[in-house]
Amino acid sequence: MVLLAAFLALSAGALAPPPQQEQVLHMSRRPSGARLVVRIPDAAPAIALPPIAGPRDPARPLVVIDAGHGGHDPGAHNERMRINEKDLTLAIAQAVRDELLKTGRIRVALTRSDDRFLVLQERYGIARKLGADLFISIHADAAEDETAQGATVYTLSDVASDREAARLAARENRADILNGVDLSDKSSAVSSILIDLTQRETMAASTRFADLLYREALPHFPFRSPYHRFASLVVLKAPDTPSVLLETGYISNDRDAGWMATRDGRMQLAKGVAAAVSVHFARASIGR
Ligand code: ZN
């Protein structure tokens, strides 16, 4: 009886979901016009948007901080010190958020605040959906040369600035392939002139921020030379959000890794990034 009632209700459309989510199969053999409504899942699951911390005023600038790696992707690893990149990046991202919130003027969201995996498109997708004004992806570098140390800031370019930058892009872009979906060529589908122009402007803004980051953060932590490199990093491909990837230091270098893993190290990193972000938005408000 219950089943029959449900079927009749369904026939009348009483249980039908909103039109955009339904697929209606007309049953031509039923003269009564009965129809079967089948719910079909969205092609791509919606990204769960993280909460925004800080002032409630939506006119305040919003920074999205992305803790690199997570979940089944540990990132680089320091065997001797038992430190995973995914844990370092999360702790540093949280320290940067806390430091930015202290200004009382900047809104902040994290792409992840626990140990979870996100494909690279989801990371900048979150920034775009939230309408972020700036996107900063936090990573820790690794090299065969254990003496390599210091921070590097990367911005997007189709042409890598050197072989090391190309290798870094290959390593960081691997996250999506690890997850079984290589989406890294998606950008070619959206190469309209408009997006191209927007992207060019965004890349220039990203480069200005990279320079600022070096200048403001240098009193707090050391950089390598050159401090700014270019690479084709998927996580930086939002066409309309200025984006940088900060390699905060070398996890493969025991001194860097040990320093990044301490509270004081994270504080210094956070202070340097926050100083640059503050100046960046102060400049933007003057230019308005
Ligand atoms: Zn990384």
PDB file of C-alpha atoms and ligand atoms in Angstrom:
ATOM      1  CA  MET A   1       0.000   0.000   0.000  1.00  0.00           C
ATOM      2  CA  VAL A   2       2.726   2.371   0.985  1.00  0.00           C
ATOM      3  CA  LEU A   3       4.548   1.659  -2.251  1.00  0.00           C
ATOM      4  CA  LEU A   4       1.403   2.270  -4.299  1.00  0.00           C
ATOM      5  CA  ALA A   5       0.771   5.558  -2.515  1.00  0.00           C
ATOM      6  CA  ALA A   6       4.340   6.603  -3.186  1.00  0.00           C
ATOM      7  CA  PHE A   7       3.991   5.674  -6.847  1.00  0.00           C
ATOM      8  CA  LEU A   8       0.768   7.643  -7.192  1.00  0.00           C
ATOM      9  CA  ALA A   9       2.320  10.648  -5.500  1.00  0.00           C
ATOM     10  CA  LEU A  10       5.298  10.334  -7.825  1.00  0.00           C
ATOM     11  CA  SER A  11       2.974  10.104 -10.830  1.00  0.00           C
ATOM     12  CA  ALA A  12       1.305  13.306  -9.798  1.00  0.00           C
ATOM     13  CA  GLY A  13       4.674  14.969  -9.541  1.00  0.00           C
ATOM     14  CA  ALA A  14       4.155  15.630  -5.837  1.00  0.00           C
ATOM     15  CA  LEU A  15       7.573  14.280  -4.920  1.00  0.00           C
ATOM     16  CA  ALA A  16       9.330  15.691  -7.908  1.00  0.00           C
ATOM     17  CA  PRO A  17      12.532  17.592  -7.145  1.00  0.00           C
ATOM     18  CA  PRO A  18      13.188  21.029  -8.696  1.00  0.00           C
ATOM     19  CA  PRO A  19      13.293  20.840 -12.518  1.00  0.00           C
ATOM     20  CA  GLN A  20      17.035  21.423 -12.914  1.00  0.00           C
ATOM     21  CA  GLN A  21      17.836  18.318 -10.883  1.00  0.00           C
ATOM     22  CA  GLU A  22      15.458  15.897 -12.480  1.00  0.00           C
ATOM     23  CA  GLN A  23      15.468  13.787 -15.529  1.00  0.00           C
ATOM     24  CA  VAL A  24      11.969  12.991 -16.687  1.00  0.00           C
ATOM     25  CA  LEU A  25      11.386   9.782 -18.549  1.00  0.00           C
ATOM     26  CA  HIS A  26       8.005   9.811 -20.218  1.00  0.00           C
ATOM     27  CA  MET A  27       6.333   6.439 -20.094  1.00  0.00           C
ATOM     28  CA  SER A  28       4.704   6.410 -23.475  1.00  0.00           C
ATOM     29  CA  ARG A  29       2.757   3.216 -22.831  1.00  0.00           C
ATOM     30  CA  ARG A  30       0.835   4.841 -20.018  1.00  0.00           C
ATOM     31  CA  PRO A  31      -1.999   6.918 -21.431  1.00  0.00           C
ATOM     32  CA  SER A  32      -2.511   8.528 -18.024  1.00  0.00           C
ATOM     33  CA  GLY A  33       0.691  10.491 -18.607  1.00  0.00           C
ATOM     34  CA  ALA A  34       2.377   8.895 -15.591  1.00  0.00           C
ATOM     35  CA  ARG A  35       6.020   9.798 -15.398  1.00  0.00           C
ATOM     36  CA  LEU A  36       8.994   8.448 -13.622  1.00  0.00           C
ATOM     37  CA  VAL A  37      11.231  10.981 -11.981  1.00  0.00           C
ATOM     38  CA  VAL A  38      14.822   9.964 -11.541  1.00  0.00           C
ATOM     39  CA  ARG A  39      17.226  12.045  -9.512  1.00  0.00           C
ATOM     40  CA  ILE A  40      20.605  12.264 -11.182  1.00  0.00           C
ATOM     41  CA  PRO A  41      23.678  13.400  -9.311  1.00  0.00           C
ATOM     42  CA  ASP A  42      25.452  16.555 -10.480  1.00  0.00           C
ATOM     43  CA  ALA A  43      28.264  15.885 -12.938  1.00  0.00           C
ATOM     44  CA  ALA A  44      30.787  17.296 -10.488  1.00  0.00           C
ATOM     45  CA  PRO A  45      30.189  17.267  -6.740  1.00  0.00           C
ATOM     46  CA  ALA A  46      29.902  20.779  -5.323  1.00  0.00           C
ATOM     47  CA  ILE A  47      32.922  21.985  -3.385  1.00  0.00           C
ATOM     48  CA  ALA A  48      32.149  22.399   0.292  1.00  0.00           C
ATOM     49  CA  LEU A  49      33.176  25.979   0.964  1.00  0.00           C
ATOM     50  CA  PRO A  50      35.201  26.615   4.124  1.00  0.00           C
ATOM     51  CA  PRO A  51      34.119  29.267   6.645  1.00  0.00           C
ATOM     52  CA  ILE A  52      35.522  32.791   6.405  1.00  0.00           C
ATOM     53  CA  ALA A  53      37.126  34.144   9.581  1.00  0.00           C
ATOM     54  CA  GLY A  54      37.624  37.784  10.493  1.00  0.00           C
ATOM     55  CA  PRO A  55      35.488  40.900  10.061  1.00  0.00           C
ATOM     56  CA  ARG A  56      31.937  40.277   8.870  1.00  0.00           C
ATOM     57  CA  ASP A  57      32.107  43.158   6.394  1.00  0.00           C
ATOM     58  CA  PRO A  58      32.196  41.565   2.898  1.00  0.00           C
ATOM     59  CA  ALA A  59      33.922  44.699   1.577  1.00  0.00           C
ATOM     60  CA  ARG A  60      37.041  43.711   3.541  1.00  0.00           C
ATOM     61  CA  PRO A  61      39.717  41.939   1.496  1.00  0.00           C
ATOM     62  CA  LEU A  62      39.667  38.153   1.581  1.00  0.00           C
ATOM     63  CA  VAL A  63      42.789  35.982   1.514  1.00  0.00           C
ATOM     64  CA  VAL A  64      42.545  32.253   0.913  1.00  0.00           C
ATOM     65  CA  ILE A  65      45.458  30.324   2.400  1.00  0.00           C
ATOM     66  CA  ASP A  66      46.031  26.892   0.921  1.00  0.00           C
ATOM     67  CA  ALA A  67      47.894  24.296   2.989  1.00  0.00           C
ATOM     68  CA  GLY A  68      49.597  22.118   0.354  1.00  0.00           C
ATOM     69  CA  HIS A  69      48.978  18.357   0.119  1.00  0.00           C
ATOM     70  CA  GLY A  70      46.928  16.435   2.720  1.00  0.00           C
ATOM     71  CA  GLY A  71      45.163  13.115   3.191  1.00  0.00           C
ATOM     72  CA  HIS A  72      46.730  10.352   1.097  1.00  0.00           C
ATOM     73  CA  ASP A  73      49.178  12.857  -0.401  1.00  0.00           C
ATOM     74  CA  PRO A  74      51.814  13.567   2.280  1.00  0.00           C
ATOM     75  CA  GLY A  75      53.944  15.775   0.003  1.00  0.00           C
ATOM     76  CA  ALA A  76      57.692  15.719   0.633  1.00  0.00           C
ATOM     77  CA  HIS A  77      59.082  13.929   3.639  1.00  0.00           C
ATOM     78  CA  ASN A  78      62.081  14.247   5.947  1.00  0.00           C
ATOM     79  CA  GLU A  79      62.862  10.685   6.951  1.00  0.00           C
ATOM     80  CA  ARG A  80      65.415  11.552   9.630  1.00  0.00           C
ATOM     81  CA  MET A  81      63.130  13.998  11.401  1.00  0.00           C
ATOM     82  CA  ARG A  82      59.864  12.193  10.618  1.00  0.00           C
ATOM     83  CA  ILE A  83      58.278  15.354   9.245  1.00  0.00           C
ATOM     84  CA  ASN A  84      55.663  15.323   6.462  1.00  0.00           C
ATOM     85  CA  GLU A  85      55.133  18.345   4.248  1.00  0.00           C
ATOM     86  CA  LYS A  86      51.339  18.100   4.622  1.00  0.00           C
ATOM     87  CA  ASP A  87      51.591  18.606   8.403  1.00  0.00           C
ATOM     88  CA  LEU A  88      54.029  21.509   8.111  1.00  0.00           C
ATOM     89  CA  THR A  89      51.917  23.304   5.522  1.00  0.00           C
ATOM     90  CA  LEU A  90      48.747  23.011   7.621  1.00  0.00           C
ATOM     91  CA  ALA A  91      50.434  24.338  10.768  1.00  0.00           C
ATOM     92  CA  ILE A  92      52.021  27.222   8.832  1.00  0.00           C
ATOM     93  CA  ALA A  93      48.726  28.062   7.055  1.00  0.00           C
ATOM     94  CA  GLN A  94      46.964  28.239  10.418  1.00  0.00           C
ATOM     95  CA  ALA A  95      49.708  30.474  11.844  1.00  0.00           C
ATOM     96  CA  VAL A  96      49.410  32.800   8.818  1.00  0.00           C
ATOM     97  CA  ARG A  97      45.633  32.930   9.261  1.00  0.00           C
ATOM     98  CA  ASP A  98      45.963  33.803  12.950  1.00  0.00           C
ATOM     99  CA  GLU A  99      48.481  36.529  12.201  1.00  0.00           C
ATOM    100  CA  LEU A 100      46.278  38.041   9.470  1.00  0.00           C
ATOM    101  CA  LEU A 101      43.233  37.999  11.747  1.00  0.00           C
ATOM    102  CA  LYS A 102      45.163  40.051  14.297  1.00  0.00           C
ATOM    103  CA  THR A 103      45.013  43.017  11.895  1.00  0.00           C
ATOM    104  CA  GLY A 104      41.221  43.061  12.290  1.00  0.00           C
ATOM    105  CA  ARG A 105      40.942  44.271   8.690  1.00  0.00           C
ATOM    106  CA  ILE A 106      41.459  41.145   6.625  1.00  0.00           C
ATOM    107  CA  ARG A 107      39.147  38.164   6.123  1.00  0.00           C
ATOM    108  CA  VAL A 108      40.753  34.734   5.859  1.00  0.00           C
ATOM    109  CA  ALA A 109      39.687  31.258   4.760  1.00  0.00           C
ATOM    110  CA  LEU A 110      41.733  28.060   4.622  1.00  0.00           C
ATOM    111  CA  THR A 111      41.211  25.566   1.800  1.00  0.00           C
ATOM    112  CA  ARG A 112      41.655  22.822   4.388  1.00  0.00           C
ATOM    113  CA  SER A 113      41.870  22.929   8.162  1.00  0.00           C
ATOM    114  CA  ASP A 114      42.442  19.231   8.705  1.00  0.00           C
ATOM    115  CA  ASP A 115      44.279  16.319   7.102  1.00  0.00           C
ATOM    116  CA  ARG A 116      42.248  15.922   3.917  1.00  0.00           C
ATOM    117  CA  PHE A 117      42.997  15.578   0.236  1.00  0.00           C
ATOM    118  CA  LEU A 118      41.879  18.210  -2.255  1.00  0.00           C
ATOM    119  CA  VAL A 119      42.585  18.127  -5.971  1.00  0.00           C
ATOM    120  CA  LEU A 120      44.440  21.204  -7.177  1.00  0.00           C
ATOM    121  CA  GLN A 121      41.410  22.615  -9.007  1.00  0.00           C
ATOM    122  CA  GLU A 122      39.381  22.457  -5.804  1.00  0.00           C
ATOM    123  CA  ARG A 123      41.976  24.548  -4.031  1.00  0.00           C
ATOM    124  CA  TYR A 124      41.793  27.549  -6.353  1.00  0.00           C
ATOM    125  CA  GLY A 125      38.114  26.762  -7.003  1.00  0.00           C
ATOM    126  CA  ILE A 126      37.427  27.526  -3.348  1.00  0.00           C
ATOM    127  CA  ALA A 127      39.253  30.855  -3.673  1.00  0.00           C
ATOM    128  CA  ARG A 128      37.246  31.772  -6.772  1.00  0.00           C
ATOM    129  CA  LYS A 129      33.895  30.737  -5.309  1.00  0.00           C
ATOM    130  CA  LEU A 130      34.530  32.746  -2.161  1.00  0.00           C
ATOM    131  CA  GLY A 131      35.574  35.740  -4.285  1.00  0.00           C
ATOM    132  CA  ALA A 132      39.095  35.854  -2.812  1.00  0.00           C
ATOM    133  CA  ASP A 133      41.311  38.864  -3.480  1.00  0.00           C
ATOM    134  CA  LEU A 134      44.506  36.890  -2.956  1.00  0.00           C
ATOM    135  CA  PHE A 135      45.445  33.204  -2.940  1.00  0.00           C
ATOM    136  CA  ILE A 136      48.547  31.900  -1.170  1.00  0.00           C
ATOM    137  CA  SER A 137      49.485  28.239  -1.419  1.00  0.00           C
ATOM    138  CA  ILE A 138      51.907  27.092   1.289  1.00  0.00           C
ATOM    139  CA  HIS A 139      54.440  24.337   0.539  1.00  0.00           C
ATOM    140  CA  ALA A 140      57.835  23.135   1.741  1.00  0.00           C
ATOM    141  CA  ASP A 141      60.487  22.389  -0.855  1.00  0.00           C
ATOM    142  CA  ALA A 142      62.613  19.273  -1.257  1.00  0.00           C
ATOM    143  CA  ALA A 143      65.901  18.735  -3.072  1.00  0.00           C
ATOM    144  CA  GLU A 144      68.485  15.989  -3.448  1.00  0.00           C
ATOM    145  CA  ASP A 145      71.041  18.517  -2.286  1.00  0.00           C
ATOM    146  CA  GLU A 146      70.518  18.497   1.464  1.00  0.00           C
ATOM    147  CA  THR A 147      72.267  21.833   1.846  1.00  0.00           C
ATOM    148  CA  ALA A 148      69.622  23.664  -0.229  1.00  0.00           C
ATOM    149  CA  GLN A 149      67.709  25.997   2.060  1.00  0.00           C
ATOM    150  CA  GLY A 150      65.547  29.105   2.207  1.00  0.00           C
ATOM    151  CA  ALA A 151      62.180  30.210   0.872  1.00  0.00           C
ATOM    152  CA  THR A 152      61.126  30.692  -2.763  1.00  0.00           C
ATOM    153  CA  VAL A 153      57.992  32.335  -4.099  1.00  0.00           C
ATOM    154  CA  TYR A 154      56.498  30.996  -7.319  1.00  0.00           C
ATOM    155  CA  THR A 155      54.059  32.611  -9.707  1.00  0.00           C
ATOM    156  CA  LEU A 156      52.385  31.176 -12.772  1.00  0.00           C
ATOM    157  CA  SER A 157      54.022  30.993 -16.155  1.00  0.00           C
ATOM    158  CA  ASP A 158      53.707  28.580 -19.044  1.00  0.00           C
ATOM    159  CA  VAL A 159      57.450  28.754 -19.334  1.00  0.00           C
ATOM    160  CA  ALA A 160      59.406  27.630 -16.280  1.00  0.00           C
ATOM    161  CA  SER A 161      62.172  30.038 -15.251  1.00  0.00           C
ATOM    162  CA  ASP A 162      64.688  27.205 -14.938  1.00  0.00           C
ATOM    163  CA  ARG A 163      64.975  23.427 -14.741  1.00  0.00           C
ATOM    164  CA  GLU A 164      64.472  23.434 -11.017  1.00  0.00           C
ATOM    165  CA  ALA A 165      61.194  25.336 -11.411  1.00  0.00           C
ATOM    166  CA  ALA A 166      60.073  22.827 -14.042  1.00  0.00           C
ATOM    167  CA  ARG A 167      60.897  19.921 -11.723  1.00  0.00           C
ATOM    168  CA  LEU A 168      59.026  21.587  -8.879  1.00  0.00           C
ATOM    169  CA  ALA A 169      55.936  22.032 -11.071  1.00  0.00           C
ATOM    170  CA  ALA A 170      56.074  18.385 -12.094  1.00  0.00           C
ATOM    171  CA  ARG A 171      56.263  17.346  -8.460  1.00  0.00           C
ATOM    172  CA  GLU A 172      53.542  19.661  -7.156  1.00  0.00           C
ATOM    173  CA  ASN A 173      51.172  18.996 -10.048  1.00  0.00           C
ATOM    174  CA  ARG A 174      51.407  15.270  -9.392  1.00  0.00           C
ATOM    175  CA  ALA A 175      48.743  15.529  -6.638  1.00  0.00           C
ATOM    176  CA  ASP A 176      45.940  15.348  -9.198  1.00  0.00           C
ATOM    177  CA  ILE A 177      47.479  12.412 -11.018  1.00  0.00           C
ATOM    178  CA  LEU A 178      47.892  10.651  -7.666  1.00  0.00           C
ATOM    179  CA  ASN A 179      44.164  10.932  -7.226  1.00  0.00           C
ATOM    180  CA  GLY A 180      43.521   9.256 -10.562  1.00  0.00           C
ATOM    181  CA  VAL A 181      42.325  12.352 -12.387  1.00  0.00           C
ATOM    182  CA  ASP A 182      44.748  14.310 -14.466  1.00  0.00           C
ATOM    183  CA  LEU A 183      42.873  17.552 -14.973  1.00  0.00           C
ATOM    184  CA  SER A 184      45.946  19.625 -15.574  1.00  0.00           C
ATOM    185  CA  ASP A 185      45.059  20.378 -19.196  1.00  0.00           C
ATOM    186  CA  LYS A 186      41.625  21.787 -18.364  1.00  0.00           C
ATOM    187  CA  SER A 187      42.778  25.360 -18.793  1.00  0.00           C
ATOM    188  CA  SER A 188      43.031  24.942 -22.573  1.00  0.00           C
ATOM    189  CA  ALA A 189      39.238  24.660 -22.723  1.00  0.00           C
ATOM    190  CA  VAL A 190      38.783  28.129 -21.328  1.00  0.00           C
ATOM    191  CA  SER A 191      41.326  30.028 -23.373  1.00  0.00           C
ATOM    192  CA  SER A 192      39.077  32.817 -24.583  1.00  0.00           C
ATOM    193  CA  ILE A 193      40.671  36.189 -25.245  1.00  0.00           C
ATOM    194  CA  LEU A 194      38.905  37.696 -22.259  1.00  0.00           C
ATOM    195  CA  ILE A 195      40.228  35.106 -19.851  1.00  0.00           C
ATOM    196  CA  ASP A 196      43.627  35.521 -21.451  1.00  0.00           C
ATOM    197  CA  LEU A 197      43.613  39.246 -20.780  1.00  0.00           C
ATOM    198  CA  THR A 198      42.331  38.815 -17.234  1.00  0.00           C
ATOM    199  CA  GLN A 199      44.965  36.185 -16.614  1.00  0.00           C
ATOM    200  CA  ARG A 200      47.709  38.479 -17.858  1.00  0.00           C
ATOM    201  CA  GLU A 201      46.602  41.183 -15.448  1.00  0.00           C
ATOM    202  CA  THR A 202      46.336  38.633 -12.650  1.00  0.00           C
ATOM    203  CA  MET A 203      49.847  37.343 -13.378  1.00  0.00           C
ATOM    204  CA  ALA A 204      51.224  40.887 -13.159  1.00  0.00           C
ATOM    205  CA  ALA A 205      49.463  41.397  -9.812  1.00  0.00           C
ATOM    206  CA  SER A 206      50.828  38.048  -8.605  1.00  0.00           C
ATOM    207  CA  THR A 207      54.373  39.109  -9.548  1.00  0.00           C
ATOM    208  CA  ARG A 208      53.969  42.419  -7.703  1.00  0.00           C
ATOM    209  CA  PHE A 209      52.859  40.472  -4.639  1.00  0.00           C
ATOM    210  CA  ALA A 210      55.815  38.078  -4.963  1.00  0.00           C
ATOM    211  CA  ASP A 211      58.217  41.049  -4.883  1.00  0.00           C
ATOM    212  CA  LEU A 212      56.384  42.515  -1.919  1.00  0.00           C
ATOM    213  CA  LEU A 213      56.486  39.208  -0.094  1.00  0.00           C
ATOM    214  CA  TYR A 214      60.248  39.063  -0.458  1.00  0.00           C
ATOM    215  CA  ARG A 215      60.720  42.651   0.680  1.00  0.00           C
ATOM    216  CA  GLU A 216      58.401  42.428   3.693  1.00  0.00           C
ATOM    217  CA  ALA A 217      59.291  38.893   4.790  1.00  0.00           C
ATOM    218  CA  LEU A 218      63.089  39.129   4.468  1.00  0.00           C
ATOM    219  CA  PRO A 219      63.482  40.474   8.035  1.00  0.00           C
ATOM    220  CA  HIS A 220      61.592  37.375   9.255  1.00  0.00           C
ATOM    221  CA  PHE A 221      62.966  34.486   7.198  1.00  0.00           C
ATOM    222  CA  PRO A 222      65.661  33.821   4.574  1.00  0.00           C
ATOM    223  CA  PHE A 223      65.032  33.437   0.832  1.00  0.00           C
ATOM    224  CA  ARG A 224      67.019  31.726  -1.852  1.00  0.00           C
ATOM    225  CA  SER A 225      68.467  33.399  -4.878  1.00  0.00           C
ATOM    226  CA  PRO A 226      66.598  34.092  -7.084  1.00  0.00           C
ATOM    227  CA  TYR A 227      63.734  34.431  -4.621  1.00  0.00           C
ATOM    228  CA  HIS A 228      61.067  34.573  -7.337  1.00  0.00           C
ATOM    229  CA  ARG A 229      60.634  31.810  -9.903  1.00  0.00           C
ATOM    230  CA  PHE A 230      58.046  30.998 -12.529  1.00  0.00           C
ATOM    231  CA  ALA A 231      56.434  27.621 -13.102  1.00  0.00           C
ATOM    232  CA  SER A 232      53.349  26.072 -14.652  1.00  0.00           C
ATOM    233  CA  LEU A 233      51.694  25.195 -11.353  1.00  0.00           C
ATOM    234  CA  VAL A 234      48.091  24.021 -11.628  1.00  0.00           C
ATOM    235  CA  VAL A 235      47.171  25.414  -8.222  1.00  0.00           C
ATOM    236  CA  LEU A 236      47.983  28.942  -9.452  1.00  0.00           C
ATOM    237  CA  LYS A 237      45.744  28.793 -12.512  1.00  0.00           C
ATOM    238  CA  ALA A 238      42.747  30.806 -11.302  1.00  0.00           C
ATOM    239  CA  PRO A 239      42.506  33.366 -14.130  1.00  0.00           C
ATOM    240  CA  ASP A 240      41.158  36.143 -11.918  1.00  0.00           C
ATOM    241  CA  THR A 241      42.752  35.707  -8.473  1.00  0.00           C
ATOM    242  CA  PRO A 242      46.311  36.930  -7.859  1.00  0.00           C
ATOM    243  CA  SER A 243      48.076  33.796  -6.647  1.00  0.00           C
ATOM    244  CA  VAL A 244      51.473  32.769  -5.341  1.00  0.00           C
ATOM    245  CA  LEU A 245      52.930  29.524  -4.116  1.00  0.00           C
ATOM    246  CA  LEU A 246      55.331  29.994  -1.216  1.00  0.00           C
ATOM    247  CA  GLU A 247      57.882  27.289  -0.583  1.00  0.00           C
ATOM    248  CA  THR A 248      58.621  28.287   2.997  1.00  0.00           C
ATOM    249  CA  GLY A 249      61.925  26.413   3.159  1.00  0.00           C
ATOM    250  CA  TYR A 250      63.443  22.996   2.482  1.00  0.00           C
ATOM    251  CA  ILE A 251      61.952  20.046   4.304  1.00  0.00           C
ATOM    252  CA  SER A 252      64.938  18.067   2.974  1.00  0.00           C
ATOM    253  CA  ASN A 253      67.278  20.362   4.915  1.00  0.00           C
ATOM    254  CA  ASP A 254      67.338  19.434   8.606  1.00  0.00           C
ATOM    255  CA  ARG A 255      67.862  23.010   9.755  1.00  0.00           C
ATOM    256  CA  ASP A 256      64.990  24.387   7.671  1.00  0.00           C
ATOM    257  CA  ALA A 257      62.712  21.461   8.559  1.00  0.00           C
ATOM    258  CA  GLY A 258      63.452  21.756  12.283  1.00  0.00           C
ATOM    259  CA  TRP A 259      62.885  25.515  12.187  1.00  0.00           C
ATOM    260  CA  MET A 260      59.598  25.258  10.246  1.00  0.00           C
ATOM    261  CA  ALA A 261      58.361  22.641  12.698  1.00  0.00           C
ATOM    262  CA  THR A 262      58.805  24.933  15.704  1.00  0.00           C
ATOM    263  CA  ARG A 263      56.252  27.462  16.929  1.00  0.00           C
ATOM    264  CA  ASP A 264      58.800  30.231  16.591  1.00  0.00           C
ATOM    265  CA  GLY A 265      59.580  29.271  12.997  1.00  0.00           C
ATOM    266  CA  ARG A 266      55.899  29.284  12.077  1.00  0.00           C
ATOM    267  CA  MET A 267      55.440  32.639  13.821  1.00  0.00           C
ATOM    268  CA  GLN A 268      58.255  34.190  11.792  1.00  0.00           C
ATOM    269  CA  LEU A 269      56.816  32.802   8.559  1.00  0.00           C
ATOM    270  CA  ALA A 270      53.350  34.060   9.514  1.00  0.00           C
ATOM    271  CA  LYS A 271      54.620  37.539  10.414  1.00  0.00           C
ATOM    272  CA  GLY A 272      56.483  37.865   7.129  1.00  0.00           C
ATOM    273  CA  VAL A 273      53.495  36.796   5.021  1.00  0.00           C
ATOM    274  CA  ALA A 274      51.062  38.936   7.019  1.00  0.00           C
ATOM    275  CA  ALA A 275      53.261  42.030   6.637  1.00  0.00           C
ATOM    276  CA  ALA A 276      53.292  41.584   2.847  1.00  0.00           C
ATOM    277  CA  VAL A 277      49.528  40.991   2.683  1.00  0.00           C
ATOM    278  CA  SER A 278      48.841  44.128   4.743  1.00  0.00           C
ATOM    279  CA  VAL A 279      50.968  46.300   2.450  1.00  0.00           C
ATOM    280  CA  HIS A 280      49.415  44.679  -0.636  1.00  0.00           C
ATOM    281  CA  PHE A 281      45.885  45.610   0.416  1.00  0.00           C
ATOM    282  CA  ALA A 282      46.903  49.044   1.679  1.00  0.00           C
ATOM    283  CA  ARG A 283      48.301  49.753  -1.803  1.00  0.00           C
ATOM    284  CA  ALA A 284      45.154  48.398  -3.437  1.00  0.00           C
ATOM    285  CA  SER A 285      42.910  50.652  -1.347  1.00  0.00           C
ATOM    286  CA  ILE A 286      45.019  53.716  -2.281  1.00  0.00           C
ATOM    287  CA  GLY A 287      44.731  52.802  -5.957  1.00  0.00           C
ATOM    288  CA  ARG A 288      40.953  52.536  -5.716  1.00  0.00           C
TER     289      ARG A 288
HETATM  290 ZN    ZN B   1      54.440  20.671  -1.943  1.00  0.00          ZN
END
